[in-house]
Short mmCIF file of C-alpha atoms in Angstrom, two decimals:
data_model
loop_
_atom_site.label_atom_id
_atom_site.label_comp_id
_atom_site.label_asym_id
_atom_site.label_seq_id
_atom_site.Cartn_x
_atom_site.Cartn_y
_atom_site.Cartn_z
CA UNK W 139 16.45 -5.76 10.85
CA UNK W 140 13.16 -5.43 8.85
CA UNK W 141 11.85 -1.69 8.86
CA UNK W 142 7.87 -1.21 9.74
CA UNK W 143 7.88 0.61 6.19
CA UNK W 144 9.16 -2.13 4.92
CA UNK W 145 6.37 -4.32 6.56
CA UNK W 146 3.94 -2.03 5.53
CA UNK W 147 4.87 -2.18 1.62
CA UNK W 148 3.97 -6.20 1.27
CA UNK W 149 1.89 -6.46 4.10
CA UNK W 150 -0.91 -4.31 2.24
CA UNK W 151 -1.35 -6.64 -0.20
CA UNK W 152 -2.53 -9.63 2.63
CA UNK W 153 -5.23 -7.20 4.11
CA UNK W 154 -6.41 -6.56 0.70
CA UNK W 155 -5.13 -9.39 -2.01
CA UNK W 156 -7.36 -7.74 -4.66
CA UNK W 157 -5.24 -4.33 -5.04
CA UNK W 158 -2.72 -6.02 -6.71
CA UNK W 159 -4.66 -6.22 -9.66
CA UNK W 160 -6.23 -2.70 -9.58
CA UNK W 161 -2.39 -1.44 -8.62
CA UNK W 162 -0.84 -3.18 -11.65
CA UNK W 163 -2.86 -1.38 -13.95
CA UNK W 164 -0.50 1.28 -14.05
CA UNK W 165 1.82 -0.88 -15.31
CA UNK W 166 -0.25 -1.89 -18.64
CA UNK W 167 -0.92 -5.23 -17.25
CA UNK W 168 -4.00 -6.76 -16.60
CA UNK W 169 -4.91 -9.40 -13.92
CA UNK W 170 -8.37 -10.49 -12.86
CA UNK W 171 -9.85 -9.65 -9.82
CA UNK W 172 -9.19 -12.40 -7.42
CA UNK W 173 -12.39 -13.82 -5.88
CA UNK W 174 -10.86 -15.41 -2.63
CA UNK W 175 -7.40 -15.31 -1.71
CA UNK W 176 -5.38 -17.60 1.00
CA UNK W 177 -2.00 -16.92 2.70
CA UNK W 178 0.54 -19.42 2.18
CA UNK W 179 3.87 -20.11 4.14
CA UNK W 180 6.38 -17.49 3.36
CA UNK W 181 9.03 -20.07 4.37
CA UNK W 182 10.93 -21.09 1.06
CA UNK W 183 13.78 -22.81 2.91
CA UNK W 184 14.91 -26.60 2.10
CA UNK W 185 16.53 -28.87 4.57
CA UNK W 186 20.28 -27.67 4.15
CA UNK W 187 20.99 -24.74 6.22
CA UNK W 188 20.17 -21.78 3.76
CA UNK W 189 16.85 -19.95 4.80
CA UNK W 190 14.72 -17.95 1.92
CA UNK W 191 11.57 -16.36 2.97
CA UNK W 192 9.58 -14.27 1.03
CA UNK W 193 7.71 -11.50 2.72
CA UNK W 194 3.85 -12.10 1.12
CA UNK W 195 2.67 -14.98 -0.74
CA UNK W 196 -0.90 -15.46 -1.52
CA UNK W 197 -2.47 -18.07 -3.54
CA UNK W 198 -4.65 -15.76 -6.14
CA UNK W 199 -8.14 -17.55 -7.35
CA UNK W 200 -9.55 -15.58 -9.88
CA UNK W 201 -13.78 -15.33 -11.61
CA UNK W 202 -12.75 -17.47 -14.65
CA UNK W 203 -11.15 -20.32 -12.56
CA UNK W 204 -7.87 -19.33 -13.47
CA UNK W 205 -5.32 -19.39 -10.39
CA UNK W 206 -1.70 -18.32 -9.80
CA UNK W 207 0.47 -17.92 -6.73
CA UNK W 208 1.33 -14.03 -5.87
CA UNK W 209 5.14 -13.56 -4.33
CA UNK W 210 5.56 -9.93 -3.14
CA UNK W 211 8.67 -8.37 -2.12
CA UNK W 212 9.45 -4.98 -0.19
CA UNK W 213 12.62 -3.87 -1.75
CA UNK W 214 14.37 -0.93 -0.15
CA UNK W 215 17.38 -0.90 -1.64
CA UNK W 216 19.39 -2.31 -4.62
CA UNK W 217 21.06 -5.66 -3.68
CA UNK W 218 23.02 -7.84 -6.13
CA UNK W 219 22.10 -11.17 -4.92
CA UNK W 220 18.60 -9.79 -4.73
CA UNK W 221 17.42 -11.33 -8.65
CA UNK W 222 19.18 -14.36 -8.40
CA UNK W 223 17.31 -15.21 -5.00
CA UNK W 224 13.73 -14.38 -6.97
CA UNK W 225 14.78 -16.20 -9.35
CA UNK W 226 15.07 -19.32 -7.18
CA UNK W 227 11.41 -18.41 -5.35
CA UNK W 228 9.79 -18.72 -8.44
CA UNK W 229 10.96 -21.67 -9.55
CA UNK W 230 10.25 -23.54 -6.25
CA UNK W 231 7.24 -22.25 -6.06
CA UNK W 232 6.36 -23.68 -9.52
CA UNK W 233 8.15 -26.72 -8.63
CA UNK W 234 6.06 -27.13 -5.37
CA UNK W 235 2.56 -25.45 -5.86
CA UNK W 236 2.16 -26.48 -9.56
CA UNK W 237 0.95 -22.86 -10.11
CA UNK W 238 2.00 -20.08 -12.45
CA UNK W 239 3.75 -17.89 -10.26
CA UNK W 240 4.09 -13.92 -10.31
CA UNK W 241 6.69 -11.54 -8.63
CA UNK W 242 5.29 -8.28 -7.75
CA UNK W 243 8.34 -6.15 -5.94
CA UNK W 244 7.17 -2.73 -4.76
CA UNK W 245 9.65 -0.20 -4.29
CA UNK W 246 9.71 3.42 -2.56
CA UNK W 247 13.25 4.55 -3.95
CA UNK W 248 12.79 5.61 -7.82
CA UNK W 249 16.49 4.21 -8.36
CA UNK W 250 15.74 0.77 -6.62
CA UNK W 251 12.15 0.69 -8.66
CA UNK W 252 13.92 0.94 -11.81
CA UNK W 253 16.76 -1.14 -11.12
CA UNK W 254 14.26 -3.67 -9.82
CA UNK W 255 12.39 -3.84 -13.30
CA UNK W 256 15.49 -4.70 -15.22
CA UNK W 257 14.86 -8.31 -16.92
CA UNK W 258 17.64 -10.70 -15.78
CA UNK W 259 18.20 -13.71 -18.04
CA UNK W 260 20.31 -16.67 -16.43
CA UNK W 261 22.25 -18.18 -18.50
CA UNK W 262 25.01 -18.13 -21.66
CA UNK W 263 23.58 -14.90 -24.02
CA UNK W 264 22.91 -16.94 -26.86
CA UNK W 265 20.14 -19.17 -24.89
CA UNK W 266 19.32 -18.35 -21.29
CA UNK W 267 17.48 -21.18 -19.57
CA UNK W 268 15.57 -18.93 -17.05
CA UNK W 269 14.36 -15.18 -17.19
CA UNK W 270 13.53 -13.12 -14.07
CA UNK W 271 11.14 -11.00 -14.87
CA UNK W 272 8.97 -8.89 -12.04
CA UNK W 273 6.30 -6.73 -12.16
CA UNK W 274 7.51 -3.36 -9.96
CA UNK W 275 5.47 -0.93 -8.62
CA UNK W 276 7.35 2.71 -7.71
CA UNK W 277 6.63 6.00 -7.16
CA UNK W 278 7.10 7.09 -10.77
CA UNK W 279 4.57 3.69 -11.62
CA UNK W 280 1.57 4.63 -9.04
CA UNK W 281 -0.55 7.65 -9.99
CA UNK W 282 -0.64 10.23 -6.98
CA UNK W 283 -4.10 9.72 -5.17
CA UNK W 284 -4.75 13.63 -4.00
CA UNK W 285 -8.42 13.42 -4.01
CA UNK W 286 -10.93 13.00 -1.23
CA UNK W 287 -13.21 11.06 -3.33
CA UNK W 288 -10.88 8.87 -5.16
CA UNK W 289 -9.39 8.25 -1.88
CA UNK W 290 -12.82 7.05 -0.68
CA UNK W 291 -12.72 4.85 -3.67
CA UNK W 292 -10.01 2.76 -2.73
CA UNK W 293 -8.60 3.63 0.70
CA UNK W 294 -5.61 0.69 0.53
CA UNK W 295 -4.86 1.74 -2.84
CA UNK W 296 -4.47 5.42 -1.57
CA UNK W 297 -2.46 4.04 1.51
CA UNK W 298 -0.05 2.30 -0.78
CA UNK W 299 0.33 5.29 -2.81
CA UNK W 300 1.08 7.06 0.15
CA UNK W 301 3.68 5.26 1.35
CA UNK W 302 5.48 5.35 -1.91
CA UNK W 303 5.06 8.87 -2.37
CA UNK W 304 6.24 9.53 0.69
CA UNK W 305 9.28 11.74 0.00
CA UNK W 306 7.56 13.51 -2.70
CA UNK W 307 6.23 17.00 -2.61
CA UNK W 308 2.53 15.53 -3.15
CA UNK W 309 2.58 13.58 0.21
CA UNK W 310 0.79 15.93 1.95
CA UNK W 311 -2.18 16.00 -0.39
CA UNK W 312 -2.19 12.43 -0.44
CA UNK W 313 -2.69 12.11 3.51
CA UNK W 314 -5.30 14.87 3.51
CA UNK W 315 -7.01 12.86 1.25
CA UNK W 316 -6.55 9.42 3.24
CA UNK W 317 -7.79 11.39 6.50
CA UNK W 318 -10.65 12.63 4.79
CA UNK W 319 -11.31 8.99 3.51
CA UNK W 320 -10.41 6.98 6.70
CA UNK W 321 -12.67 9.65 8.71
CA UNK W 322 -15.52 8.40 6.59
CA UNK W 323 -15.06 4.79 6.84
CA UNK W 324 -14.83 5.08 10.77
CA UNK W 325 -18.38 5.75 10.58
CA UNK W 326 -19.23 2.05 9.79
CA UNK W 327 -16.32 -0.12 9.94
CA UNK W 328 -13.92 1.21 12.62
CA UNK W 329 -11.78 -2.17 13.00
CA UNK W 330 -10.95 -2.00 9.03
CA UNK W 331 -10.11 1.90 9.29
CA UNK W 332 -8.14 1.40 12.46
CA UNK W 333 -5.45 -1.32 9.90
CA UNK W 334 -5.38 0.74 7.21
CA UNK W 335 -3.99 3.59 9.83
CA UNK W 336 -1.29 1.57 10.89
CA UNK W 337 -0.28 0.33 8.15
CA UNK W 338 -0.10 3.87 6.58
CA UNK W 339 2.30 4.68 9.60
CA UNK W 340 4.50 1.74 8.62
CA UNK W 341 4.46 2.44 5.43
CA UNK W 342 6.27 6.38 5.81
CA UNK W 343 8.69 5.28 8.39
CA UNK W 344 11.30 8.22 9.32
CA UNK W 345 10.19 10.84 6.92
CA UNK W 346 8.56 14.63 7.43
CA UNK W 347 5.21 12.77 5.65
CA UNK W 348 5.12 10.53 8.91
CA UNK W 349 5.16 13.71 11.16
CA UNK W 350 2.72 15.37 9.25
CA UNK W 351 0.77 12.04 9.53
CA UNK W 352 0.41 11.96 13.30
CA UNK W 353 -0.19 15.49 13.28
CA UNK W 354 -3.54 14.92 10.93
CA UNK W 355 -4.36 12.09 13.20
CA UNK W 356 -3.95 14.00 16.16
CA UNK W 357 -6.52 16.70 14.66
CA UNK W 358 -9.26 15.09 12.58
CA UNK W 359 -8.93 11.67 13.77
CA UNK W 360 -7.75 11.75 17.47
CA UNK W 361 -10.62 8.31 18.21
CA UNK W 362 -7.20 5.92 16.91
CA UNK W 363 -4.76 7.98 19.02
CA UNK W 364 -7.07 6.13 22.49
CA UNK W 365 -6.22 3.29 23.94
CA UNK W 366 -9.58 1.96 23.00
CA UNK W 367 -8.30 2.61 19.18
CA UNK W 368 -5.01 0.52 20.34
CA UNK W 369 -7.44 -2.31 21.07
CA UNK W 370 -9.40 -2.35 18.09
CA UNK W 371 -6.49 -1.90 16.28
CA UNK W 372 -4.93 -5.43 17.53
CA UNK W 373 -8.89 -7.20 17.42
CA UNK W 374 -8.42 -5.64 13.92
CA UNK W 375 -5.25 -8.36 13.14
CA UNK W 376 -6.71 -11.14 15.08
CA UNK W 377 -10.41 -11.22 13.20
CA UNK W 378 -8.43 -11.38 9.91
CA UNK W 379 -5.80 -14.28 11.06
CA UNK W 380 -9.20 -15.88 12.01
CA UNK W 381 -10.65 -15.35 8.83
CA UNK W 382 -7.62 -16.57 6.58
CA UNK W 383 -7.14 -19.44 8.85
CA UNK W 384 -11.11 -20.98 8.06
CA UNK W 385 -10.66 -20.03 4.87
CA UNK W 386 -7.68 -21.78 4.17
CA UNK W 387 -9.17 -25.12 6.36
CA UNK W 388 -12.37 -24.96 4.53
CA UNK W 389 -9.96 -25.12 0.81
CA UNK W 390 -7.91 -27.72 2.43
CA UNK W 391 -11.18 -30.01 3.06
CA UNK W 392 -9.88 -29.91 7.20
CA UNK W 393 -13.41 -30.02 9.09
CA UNK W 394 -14.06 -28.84 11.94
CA UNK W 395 -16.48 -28.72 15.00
CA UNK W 396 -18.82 -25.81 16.32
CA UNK W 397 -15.90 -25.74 19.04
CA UNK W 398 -13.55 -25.48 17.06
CA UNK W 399 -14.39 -22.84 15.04
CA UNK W 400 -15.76 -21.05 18.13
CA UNK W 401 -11.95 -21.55 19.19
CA UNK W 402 -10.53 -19.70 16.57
CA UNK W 403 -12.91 -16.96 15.95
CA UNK W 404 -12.83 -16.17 19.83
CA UNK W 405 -8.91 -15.91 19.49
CA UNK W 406 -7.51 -12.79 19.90
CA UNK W 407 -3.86 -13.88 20.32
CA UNK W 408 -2.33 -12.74 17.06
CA UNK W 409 1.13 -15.08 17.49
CA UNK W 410 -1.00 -17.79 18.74
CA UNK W 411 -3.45 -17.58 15.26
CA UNK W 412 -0.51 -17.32 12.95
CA UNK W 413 0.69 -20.64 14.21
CA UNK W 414 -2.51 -21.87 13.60
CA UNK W 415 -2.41 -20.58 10.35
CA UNK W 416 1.46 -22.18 9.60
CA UNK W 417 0.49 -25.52 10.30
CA UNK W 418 -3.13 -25.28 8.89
CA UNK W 419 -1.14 -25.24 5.54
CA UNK W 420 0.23 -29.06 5.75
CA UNK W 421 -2.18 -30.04 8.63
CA UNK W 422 -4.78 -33.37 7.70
CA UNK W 423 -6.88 -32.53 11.00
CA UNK W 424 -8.30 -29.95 13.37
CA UNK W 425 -6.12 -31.71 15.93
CA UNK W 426 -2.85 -31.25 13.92
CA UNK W 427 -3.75 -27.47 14.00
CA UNK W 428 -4.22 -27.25 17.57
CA UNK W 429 -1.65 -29.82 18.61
CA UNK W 430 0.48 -28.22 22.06
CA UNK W 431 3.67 -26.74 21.25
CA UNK W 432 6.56 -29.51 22.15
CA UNK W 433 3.84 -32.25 21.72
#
C-alpha cells in the first residue's frame, strides 16, 4: 500500500511544478522556471496485462519555449527492478509525447538517495544502448531550511525539506520555521496554507517530527485543526483539479461554454474532477469530458 509520506514526496511537485527547478539547484543543475505546467496521465500501462504508473508527471513549458515532460518518483526504499522500470517510463514517454523527458526521484532514506543516483547503463559494457540516469533529491542533497524568513521565501520548498529531513536532528527547526511561515500566509491565502499543511503531515509519516508537528499546529496554528480548516482544506484540492483541468482543455484547443466552465469551477467533488481531468487528456470535446460513467 502507498504511504501518505510517500504521497506527499511527488505530490508537492503538482501543487507547485516550479520547485523542481529551484530544488534541483542543489544538485548543480539548472532548469528554467516553468511558465505553465499541465498534469498528464500517470498511467504508463500498454494493452497486455502489465500495469506501470508513475506517481507525478507534468508536462514542463518553460520562458524560452523550450518544453520537456517531468516524471517524479517517491522512492522509499531500494528495489532492484526499480531502474529497469524507469528505464522503460522514459522511453515511452519519449516514444509517445515526443518530448525530452526527465526523472526526478526524491528520496527520504540517505542509503536509498544514493543508491537511487547510481547511473545504470543497459546493455553489453563495451556499448550500452540505453543509460538511466535520474536526478535525486535526498536529505544529504536539500539544504536544511531553519529560518523563518527563508521559510517565508519558499514555503513548498521548506515543506519538502521538511519531509526529507524528517529523521534528522534539524527537524524541529525546520517546522518552527514552516509554522512561523504558514502562520503568515494564512493571513491572505488560507486555502493555499491549509495544502501545504497537509501535505507537510504526509510528508513525516510515523516519525517523532510528525508528533512534534501536530503539537505546533495545535499551539500556533489551531484555525487548520477546525472543521472549518477540514473544509477549506478539501475546497483547497478541488479549486486546483479545476484549475489544471481548464488549463489543460484550453492547451488541448477543447472549447467550452459559460456552462461548462461554470460546471467545473463549481465542482467540489475531488474524484469526480480527476476523472474529468483523465479523460480531458485524449478527449476532442466538452462532451467527451463529461460523458456519464457506463455511457
Amino acid at each position: 500500500m502507498v504511504s501518505s509520506s510517500h504521497e506527499a514526496l511527488h505530490r508537492i511537485f503538482q501543487e507547485d511544478p516550479a520547485l523542481f527547478a529551484r530544488a534541483v539547484k542543489a544538485l548543480d543543475v539548472s532548469f528554467a522556471e516553468p511558465v505553465s505546467a499541465v498534469p498528464l496521465t500517470t498511467d504508463l500501462t500498454e494493452n497486455r496485462p502489465v500495469e506501470r504508473r508513475v506517481d507525478t508527471l507534468l508536462r514542463m513549458e518553460t520562458g524560452d519555449n523550450g518544453s520537456f515532460l517531468l516524471a517524479v518518483e517517491s522512492q522509499g526504499r531500494q528495489d532492484p527492478d526499480k531502474p529497469a522500470s524507469w528505464a522503460y517510463y522514459l522511453s515511452h514517454l519519449h516514444a509517445k509525447y515526443r518530448l525530452p523527458p526527465v526523472l526526478l526521484v526524491v528520496c527520504a532514506d540517505r542509503r536509498t538517495a544514493a543508491w537511487a543516483a547510481r547511473q545504470v547503463d543497459i546493455g553489453p559494457p563495451q556499448w550500452p544502448s540505453l543509460t538511466v540516469r535520474p536526478l535525486v533529491l535526498g536529505p544529504d542533497q536539500l539544504p536544511v531550511i531553519d529560518s523563518p524568513d527563508e521559510a517565508a521565501r519558499d514555503i513548498p520548498l521548506t515543506v519538502l525539506s521538511a519531509a526529507l529531513h524528517r529523521r534528522d536532528p534539524d527537524a524541529g527547526a525546520i517546522l518552527k520555521a514552516l509554522a512561523s511561515a504558514l502562520k503568515g500566509l494564512t493571513a491572505h491565502d488560507e486555502n493555499t496554507a491549509s495544502i501545504f499543511i497537509e501535505l507537510t503531515e504526509q510528508g513525516l509519516g510515523k516519525t517523532p517530527a510528525a508528533d512534534l508537528w501536530r503539537q505546533i499546529m495545535a499551539a500556533d496554528l489551531s484555525f487548520f485543526q477546525s472543521e472549518t480548516a477540514q473544509s477549506l482544506r478539501a475546497e483547497g484540492r478541488a479549486e486546483g483539479r479545476a484549475g489544471a483541468l481548464l488549463l489543460l482543455l484550453d492547451r488541448r484547443g477543447v472549447s467550452l461554454s459559460e456552462g461548462e466552465r461554470a460546471r467545473i469551477v463549481g465542482c467540489s467533488d475531488v474524484e469526480v474532477l480527476d476523472v474529468w481531468l483523465t479523460r480531458a487528456i485524449t478527449a476532442s470535446s466538452a462532451a467527451e469530458v463529461f460523458e456519464p460513467e457506463g455511457s
